[in-house]
Tab-separated table of C-alpha atoms in Angstrom:
chain	number	residue	atom	x	y	z
Z	1	MET	CA	233.475	117.678	142.647
Z	2	SER	CA	234.454	121.267	141.887
Z	3	ASP	CA	232.143	123.964	141.214
Z	4	GLY	CA	230.613	124.344	144.437
Z	5	LEU	CA	227.918	121.709	142.393
Z	6	ALA	CA	228.144	119.581	145.657
Z	7	ALA	CA	226.584	121.460	148.037
Z	8	VAL	CA	223.319	121.607	146.241
Z	9	ASN	CA	220.565	118.811	147.898
Z	10	ALA	CA	217.606	116.820	145.754
Z	11	GLU	CA	214.205	118.084	146.814
Z	12	PRO	CA	211.665	115.947	145.741
Z	13	PHE	CA	210.347	114.870	142.543
Z	14	ASP	CA	207.079	112.892	141.906
Z	15	GLU	CA	207.598	111.662	138.186
Z	16	THR	CA	203.149	111.039	137.949
Z	17	LEU	CA	203.221	114.923	137.615
Z	18	LEU	CA	204.609	114.462	134.254
Z	19	ASP	CA	201.428	112.827	132.726
Z	20	ASP	CA	198.442	114.159	135.364
Z	21	GLU	CA	196.494	116.793	133.997
Z	22	GLU	CA	196.035	119.347	136.534
Z	23	ALA	CA	199.438	119.745	136.832
Z	24	LEU	CA	200.052	119.878	133.439
Z	25	ALA	CA	196.819	122.678	133.445
Z	26	HIS	CA	199.409	125.069	135.676
Z	27	ALA	CA	202.385	125.230	132.828
Z	28	ASP	CA	199.885	125.461	129.957
Z	29	GLU	CA	201.016	128.663	129.206
Z	30	THR	CA	204.450	128.200	128.585
Z	31	LEU	CA	203.524	125.152	127.058
Z	32	ARG	CA	201.208	126.478	124.450
Z	33	ALA	CA	204.075	129.138	123.487
Z	34	LEU	CA	206.414	126.229	122.785
Z	35	ALA	CA	203.761	124.791	120.630
Z	36	GLU	CA	203.825	128.207	119.179
Z	37	SER	CA	207.754	127.818	118.575
Z	38	GLY	CA	207.015	127.053	114.180
Z	39	ALA	CA	204.390	129.244	114.007
Z	40	ARG	CA	206.395	132.177	115.351
Z	41	VAL	CA	208.510	131.311	113.107
Z	42	ARG	CA	206.174	131.616	110.025
Z	43	ARG	CA	204.772	134.872	110.975
Z	44	GLU	CA	207.801	136.482	110.923
Z	45	ALA	CA	209.343	134.460	107.305
Z	46	TYR	CA	205.786	135.862	105.964
Z	47	ALA	CA	206.854	139.947	107.377
Z	48	ALA	CA	210.153	139.424	105.948
Z	49	LYS	CA	208.855	138.907	102.287
Z	50	GLN	CA	209.586	142.195	101.105
Z	51	VAL	CA	212.048	142.648	102.915
Z	52	GLU	CA	214.595	141.197	100.016
Z	53	ARG	CA	213.774	144.221	98.288
Z	54	GLY	CA	215.568	146.500	99.567
Z	55	LEU	CA	218.220	144.504	99.864
Z	56	VAL	CA	219.305	144.390	95.629
Z	57	GLU	CA	220.777	148.390	96.515
Z	58	LEU	CA	223.484	147.242	98.641
Z	59	ASP	CA	226.735	146.307	97.851
Z	60	ARG	CA	228.281	143.172	99.451
Z	61	PRO	CA	229.873	144.544	102.734
Z	62	ARG	CA	233.457	144.643	103.869
Z	63	ALA	CA	232.999	143.172	107.187
Z	64	VAL	CA	229.683	142.393	109.183
Z	65	VAL	CA	228.727	143.345	112.493
Z	66	ALA	CA	226.455	141.910	114.361
Z	67	ALA	CA	224.906	143.510	117.505
Z	68	GLY	CA	222.013	141.880	119.606
Z	69	ALA	CA	219.939	138.792	121.113
Z	70	ASP	CA	221.304	135.832	119.827
Z	71	ALA	CA	224.372	138.225	117.594
Z	72	ARG	CA	226.570	134.693	118.785
Z	73	LEU	CA	223.636	132.781	117.485
Z	74	LEU	CA	224.617	134.399	113.779
Z	75	ARG	CA	228.058	134.583	114.072
Z	76	ALA	CA	227.783	130.407	115.016
Z	77	VAL	CA	225.717	129.948	111.280
Z	78	LEU	CA	228.162	133.042	109.339
Z	79	GLU	CA	231.833	132.146	110.463
Z	80	PRO	CA	232.530	129.267	108.290
Z	81	TRP	CA	230.388	130.353	105.239
Z	82	CYS	CA	230.581	134.315	105.384
Z	83	PRO	CA	233.541	135.622	102.201
Z	84	VAL	CA	233.759	138.528	104.747
Z	85	PRO	CA	234.774	139.361	107.960
Z	86	PHE	CA	232.030	138.798	111.005
Z	87	VAL	CA	232.117	140.368	114.461
Z	88	ALA	CA	229.391	139.230	117.006
Z	89	TRP	CA	230.079	142.889	119.458
Z	90	PRO	CA	228.140	142.920	122.149
Z	91	GLY	CA	228.154	146.496	122.716
Z	92	PRO	CA	227.769	148.921	123.655
Z	93	GLY	CA	228.757	150.610	120.285
Z	94	LEU	CA	230.017	149.308	118.180
Z	95	PRO	CA	234.300	149.024	117.091
Z	96	GLY	CA	236.289	151.556	116.205
Z	97	TRP	CA	236.645	150.374	113.014
Z	98	VAL	CA	233.043	149.802	111.213
Z	99	GLY	CA	232.606	152.860	108.431
Z	100	ALA	CA	230.308	153.641	105.684
Z	101	LEU	CA	231.967	149.887	103.925
Z	102	ASP	CA	230.012	147.464	105.981
Z	103	LEU	CA	227.614	145.822	107.579
Z	104	VAL	CA	225.602	146.540	111.036
Z	105	VAL	CA	222.748	143.999	112.110
Z	106	VAL	CA	220.890	144.372	115.623
Z	107	LEU	CA	218.648	142.252	116.141
Z	108	ALA	CA	216.247	143.708	118.869
Z	109	PRO	CA	212.959	141.954	119.097
Z	110	THR	CA	211.937	143.090	121.372
Z	111	GLY	CA	212.569	146.168	120.851
Z	112	GLY	CA	216.264	146.925	122.295
Z	113	ASP	CA	218.200	147.998	124.997
Z	114	PRO	CA	220.843	150.835	125.868
Z	115	GLU	CA	223.489	148.451	124.536
Z	116	THR	CA	221.913	147.849	121.469
Z	117	ALA	CA	220.422	151.623	120.855
Z	118	SER	CA	224.177	152.715	120.903
Z	119	ALA	CA	225.134	150.637	117.934
Z	120	VAL	CA	222.488	151.627	116.171
Z	121	TYR	CA	223.184	154.899	117.075
Z	122	ASP	CA	226.884	154.860	116.322
Z	123	ALA	CA	225.623	152.850	112.638
Z	124	VAL	CA	223.537	155.650	111.753
Z	125	ARG	CA	226.323	158.244	111.906
Z	126	ARG	CA	229.425	156.773	110.645
Z	127	GLY	CA	226.864	155.373	108.266
Z	128	SER	CA	227.176	152.587	108.366
Z	129	ALA	CA	224.625	150.433	105.914
Z	130	VAL	CA	222.151	148.492	108.859
Z	131	LEU	CA	219.680	145.447	108.591
Z	132	LEU	CA	217.546	146.443	111.504
Z	133	ALA	CA	215.360	143.395	112.873
Z	134	ALA	CA	212.610	145.511	115.056
Z	135	PRO	CA	209.243	146.203	115.747
Z	136	GLU	CA	208.424	148.489	113.813
Z	137	ASN	CA	207.310	151.100	116.036
Z	138	SER	CA	209.494	150.745	117.690
Z	139	PRO	CA	211.760	154.512	119.426
Z	140	LEU	CA	214.726	152.105	117.366
Z	141	VAL	CA	213.802	152.273	113.878
Z	142	GLU	CA	212.652	155.864	114.145
Z	143	ALA	CA	216.328	156.416	115.392
Z	144	GLY	CA	217.883	154.485	112.345
Z	145	ARG	CA	215.883	155.201	109.511
Z	146	GLY	CA	218.122	156.264	106.783
Z	147	ARG	CA	218.712	155.164	102.917
Z	148	ASP	CA	221.021	152.569	104.321
Z	149	THR	CA	219.000	151.439	106.921
Z	150	VAL	CA	216.680	148.289	106.075
Z	151	VAL	CA	214.142	147.018	107.848
Z	152	VAL	CA	213.012	143.460	108.709
Z	153	PRO	CA	209.891	144.205	111.599
Z	154	ALA	CA	209.925	141.557	113.495
Z	155	GLN	CA	206.887	140.549	114.925
Z	156	THR	CA	206.718	137.622	118.228
Z	157	GLY	CA	209.374	139.018	120.040
Z	158	ASP	CA	211.462	135.318	120.386
Z	159	PRO	CA	214.120	135.845	119.316
Z	160	LEU	CA	215.097	133.269	118.387
Z	161	ALA	CA	212.513	132.936	114.861
Z	162	LEU	CA	213.401	136.549	114.352
Z	163	ALA	CA	216.976	135.441	113.842
Z	164	VAL	CA	216.538	132.734	111.881
Z	165	VAL	CA	214.584	135.421	109.403
Z	166	VAL	CA	217.686	137.592	109.428
Z	167	LEU	CA	219.889	133.841	108.115
Z	168	GLN	CA	217.329	134.079	105.118
Z	169	VAL	CA	217.248	138.017	104.799
Z	170	LEU	CA	221.684	137.359	105.281
Z	171	HIS	CA	221.585	134.758	102.459
Z	172	THR	CA	219.811	137.167	99.484
Z	173	LEU	CA	223.258	139.308	100.164
Z	174	GLY	CA	225.220	136.416	99.482
Z	175	ILE	CA	226.879	136.332	102.760
Z	176	GLY	CA	225.523	133.788	104.349
Z	177	PRO	CA	223.893	130.117	103.633
Z	178	GLU	CA	221.445	128.750	103.014
Z	179	LEU	CA	218.169	129.008	104.880
Z	180	SER	CA	214.437	127.930	104.268
Z	181	ALA	CA	212.500	129.639	107.902
Z	182	GLU	CA	209.724	127.170	106.738
Z	183	THR	CA	212.593	123.438	107.917
Z	184	VAL	CA	213.372	125.179	110.927
Z	185	ALA	CA	209.739	125.980	111.632
Z	186	SER	CA	208.380	122.568	110.791
Z	187	ALA	CA	211.407	121.048	113.084
Z	188	LEU	CA	209.922	123.139	115.555
Z	189	ASP	CA	206.479	121.595	114.328
Z	190	GLU	CA	208.160	118.131	114.945
Z	191	VAL	CA	209.403	118.296	118.284
Z	192	ALA	CA	207.014	119.775	119.752
Z	193	SER	CA	204.016	116.953	118.535
Z	194	ARG	CA	206.723	114.358	119.838
Z	195	CYS	CA	206.926	116.441	123.438
Z	196	SER	CA	203.684	116.641	123.865
Z	197	PRO	CA	201.964	116.676	127.418
Z	198	PHE	CA	199.148	114.441	126.429
Z	199	LEU	CA	201.924	112.188	125.693
Z	200	ASP	CA	203.260	109.787	128.351
Z	201	LEU	CA	206.528	109.181	129.561
Z	202	SER	CA	206.972	106.117	127.987
Z	203	ALA	CA	206.298	108.353	124.276
Z	204	ASN	CA	207.632	111.891	125.754
Z	205	PRO	CA	211.504	112.573	125.028
Z	206	ALA	CA	211.124	115.307	126.908
Z	207	LYS	CA	209.322	114.109	130.169
Z	208	ASP	CA	212.419	110.954	129.356
Z	209	ILE	CA	214.622	113.610	129.629
Z	210	ALA	CA	213.454	115.243	133.459
Z	211	LEU	CA	213.243	112.095	135.243
Z	212	VAL	CA	217.139	111.855	134.129
Z	213	LEU	CA	217.624	115.558	135.564
Z	214	ALA	CA	215.067	114.613	138.677
Z	215	ASP	CA	217.954	114.304	141.559
Z	216	ALA	CA	220.226	115.920	139.169
Z	217	LEU	CA	222.940	118.478	138.581
Z	218	PRO	CA	222.637	118.760	134.736
Z	219	LEU	CA	226.094	118.656	132.943
Z	220	LEU	CA	225.187	119.855	128.793
Z	221	TRP	CA	228.228	118.794	126.625
Z	222	GLY	CA	227.343	119.433	122.419
Z	223	GLY	CA	229.987	118.695	120.183
Z	224	SER	CA	229.255	121.050	117.174
Z	225	VAL	CA	229.595	125.311	117.168
Z	226	LEU	CA	225.315	125.291	117.467
Z	227	ALA	CA	225.083	121.852	119.719
Z	228	ALA	CA	226.993	123.790	122.117
Z	229	ARG	CA	225.065	126.838	122.072
Z	230	ALA	CA	222.073	125.082	122.297
Z	231	GLY	CA	223.346	123.135	125.143
Z	232	ARG	CA	223.768	126.389	126.765
Z	233	ARG	CA	220.399	127.966	126.230
Z	234	VAL	CA	219.483	125.419	127.930
Z	235	ALA	CA	221.442	125.162	130.842
Z	236	GLU	CA	220.305	128.990	131.334
Z	237	THR	CA	216.509	127.559	130.792
Z	238	LEU	CA	217.407	125.156	133.344
Z	239	ARG	CA	218.140	127.328	136.124
Z	240	ARG	CA	215.489	129.985	135.543
Z	241	MET	CA	212.846	126.775	135.885
Z	242	THR	CA	214.333	125.209	139.015
Z	243	ASN	CA	216.437	127.318	140.060
Z	244	ARG	CA	219.350	124.324	140.235
Z	245	PRO	CA	222.554	125.247	138.809
Z	246	ALA	CA	223.178	123.540	135.514
Z	247	LEU	CA	226.167	123.611	133.723
Z	248	ALA	CA	226.977	123.379	130.308
Z	249	SER	CA	230.810	123.733	128.564
Z	250	GLU	CA	233.902	122.270	127.464
Z	251	ALA	CA	234.001	118.492	127.843
Z	252	ASP	CA	237.831	119.550	129.592
Z	253	HIS	CA	235.784	121.547	131.504
Z	254	LEU	CA	233.140	119.011	132.286
Z	255	LEU	CA	235.394	115.601	132.589
Z	256	PRO	CA	237.180	117.507	136.223
Z	257	VAL	CA	233.358	117.644	137.473
Z	258	LEU	CA	232.165	114.186	136.109
Z	259	GLU	CA	235.572	112.806	137.742
Z	260	GLY	CA	235.247	115.044	141.490
Z	261	ALA	CA	231.540	112.918	140.922
Z	262	PRO	CA	231.343	111.419	144.542
Z	263	PRO	CA	230.502	107.493	144.649
Z	264	ARG	CA	226.842	106.132	144.514
Z	265	ASP	CA	226.722	103.763	148.223
Z	266	LEU	CA	225.268	100.856	147.201
Z	267	PHE	CA	224.612	100.641	150.543
Z	268	ALA	CA	222.473	103.393	151.071
Z	269	ASP	CA	218.869	102.505	152.368
Z	270	PRO	CA	216.649	103.827	149.925
Z	271	PHE	CA	213.634	104.250	152.751
Z	272	ALA	CA	216.195	106.079	155.129
Z	273	ASP	CA	215.271	108.989	156.300
Z	274	ILE	CA	216.885	111.605	154.919
Z	275	GLU	CA	214.939	114.624	153.314
Z	276	SER	CA	216.985	116.120	150.752
Z	277	PRO	CA	220.222	113.593	149.745
Z	278	PRO	CA	222.924	116.130	147.733
Z	279	LEU	CA	222.737	116.050	143.582
Z	280	ARG	CA	224.217	114.090	141.931
Z	281	PRO	CA	224.928	115.419	138.323
Z	282	ALA	CA	223.603	114.254	135.226
Z	283	LEU	CA	225.870	113.785	131.560
Z	284	LEU	CA	223.579	115.122	128.591
Z	285	ILE	CA	225.269	115.039	125.285
Z	286	PHE	CA	223.355	117.222	122.318
Z	287	ASP	CA	223.747	115.557	118.690
Z	288	ASP	CA	222.971	117.342	116.116
Z	289	GLY	CA	224.872	114.269	113.189
Z	290	ALA	CA	228.421	116.012	113.417
Z	291	GLU	CA	231.209	113.667	112.918
Z	292	GLN	CA	234.154	114.382	112.559
Z	293	PRO	CA	236.684	112.938	114.516
Z	294	VAL	CA	237.548	115.642	117.133
Z	295	ILE	CA	233.657	115.407	118.332
Z	296	GLN	CA	233.237	111.606	118.789
Z	297	GLU	CA	236.639	111.467	120.074
Z	298	SER	CA	235.584	113.995	123.167
Z	299	ARG	CA	232.172	112.273	123.218
Z	300	GLN	CA	233.399	109.295	124.022
Z	301	ARG	CA	235.745	110.219	126.516
Z	302	LEU	CA	233.102	112.206	128.056
Z	303	LEU	CA	230.535	109.200	128.223
Z	304	ASP	CA	233.662	106.677	129.584
Z	305	MET	CA	234.353	109.201	132.399
Z	306	ALA	CA	230.483	108.976	133.399
Z	307	GLU	CA	230.370	104.826	132.909
Z	308	SER	CA	233.099	104.977	134.889
Z	309	ARG	CA	231.698	107.514	137.982
Z	310	ASP	CA	227.801	105.846	137.575
Z	311	VAL	CA	227.054	109.042	135.791
Z	312	ARG	CA	224.325	108.564	134.147
Z	313	ALA	CA	224.306	110.110	130.553
Z	314	LYS	CA	221.832	110.448	128.017
Z	315	ILE	CA	222.197	111.696	124.758
Z	316	VAL	CA	219.489	113.960	123.317
Z	317	SER	CA	219.515	113.571	119.221
Z	318	TRP	CA	217.620	115.966	115.970
Z	319	THR	CA	220.225	114.382	113.166
Z	320	GLU	CA	217.340	115.681	110.923
Z	321	GLY	CA	217.306	118.581	108.455
Z	322	PRO	CA	220.069	121.331	107.469
Z	323	GLU	CA	222.188	122.884	110.695
Z	324	VAL	CA	219.822	126.064	111.823
Z	325	ALA	CA	216.754	123.290	112.506
Z	326	ARG	CA	218.894	121.091	113.926
Z	327	TYR	CA	220.326	123.234	116.483
Z	328	ALA	CA	216.068	124.478	117.209
Z	329	ALA	CA	215.231	121.438	117.491
Z	330	LEU	CA	217.849	120.391	119.904
Z	331	GLN	CA	217.518	123.484	121.792
Z	332	ALA	CA	212.916	123.091	122.068
Z	333	LEU	CA	213.754	119.388	123.277
Z	334	GLY	CA	215.822	120.717	125.966
Z	335	THR	CA	213.232	123.413	126.724
Z	336	TYR	CA	210.100	120.859	127.106
Z	337	ALA	CA	212.448	119.164	128.889
Z	338	ALA	CA	213.440	122.056	131.560
Z	339	VAL	CA	209.594	122.783	131.488
Z	340	TYR	CA	208.317	119.262	132.855
Z	341	LEU	CA	211.372	118.850	135.247
Z	342	ALA	CA	209.728	122.193	136.589
Z	343	VAL	CA	206.515	120.324	136.818
Z	344	GLY	CA	207.791	117.928	138.551
Z	345	LEU	CA	208.842	119.637	141.363
Z	346	GLY	CA	206.296	121.970	142.069
Z	347	ARG	CA	207.583	124.942	140.524
Z	348	PHE	CA	204.164	125.482	138.580
Z	349	GLN	CA	202.388	124.240	141.105
Z	350	PRO	CA	199.801	126.982	142.815
Z	351	ARG	CA	200.852	128.594	146.436
Z	352	THR	CA	199.487	127.918	149.297
C-alpha cells in the first residue's frame, strides 16, 4: 500500500469499553467539552451582539484578508459569495498589496501567536480596517486598537464557535451569506444528543464509526469544500487521539491507496497467535447533501474501488440546516468517533 500505511499494525480494540461506564468516565472531560460546543457558539454570539454597531461606519472594502485560526473556514464559506476578492493568508505579516482600502479579519480565540500578531501590526501600520476576534484583555487587542478596528470579544477559546460568529458579523458588511449562529449551535446540540456516551453501540452513530475504524487506517473524503474541510479536521483529531495515521484528501489521491490495499485473507485463522495484524484502510465519506454531478461521480468511484478491494466504507451524513451548520455537525460527529475510538484503544485508561 502507498504512503507507508501498510507498515502500521493493529492495537487491541475492546468494543465493550464503548459502553463501559468506568472507561467512559476517563474520557468525561473530553466528551463534556464536545457536548458543550453548542453552548460555546451561543456564548460567543451573545458577546458579539454589540459588534455590529461598530460596523455601521465601515464601507465595503476593496478586498478581505483573513488570518489566524480557522481563516480557511472563512474562505470556504465566503469565496463563492463574497463580492470582493478574499484571501486566507497564512502569515507572517500580510500580502504587500494590502492597504487602507482593505479589511483584515484576524481570528485569535486564545489571544494569538507571533504570526497572527504580525498580521495585526501590519494592518494597523498600513491603515487597514481590522475586524479582530480575540479575548478583550489580550495583548493582541491592545496592539490592534485604532479608529478602524472593531473587536469581537472572544469568550471560549473555541476556534469554530468564534469563526461562526465572525461569519455572522461579516454578513452585516454585505460580504458574507446570511448565517444564524443559533442554527449552528442547535446542530451541535443535536449531534451531542445522538452521540451521547449514555447511548449504546446500537443507537450511537459515533460509536458505530469507531467500530468501523477499530482495526483500520482511516481514509476520509468529502465532496463539497466544507465536507472536505470537515474530513481534514477529523483526520487531525484521529491522529492526535489515537497516534494512528489518518489521511483526508481528494478522490484522485485516495483511489491509489484503496487500490493498493492487500486482499483480505479469507482463509486466515482468526484464532492464530498474531499479536498485531497489519491494519487495512477503511473509507469514511462525509456527506453534507451536496449533489453536484462531479461530487456524486467521485463518491461512486471511491465506493466502487472500496468494494472491489473488500475495504469497509461508511457514509457519515448530515444534510440538515444551512451549510455551516452541516459542516459543524460533520466535524462534531467525526470528533465524537475519534474519542470513542481512543476509548476502545485504551487511550483514556490511567497508566500504571
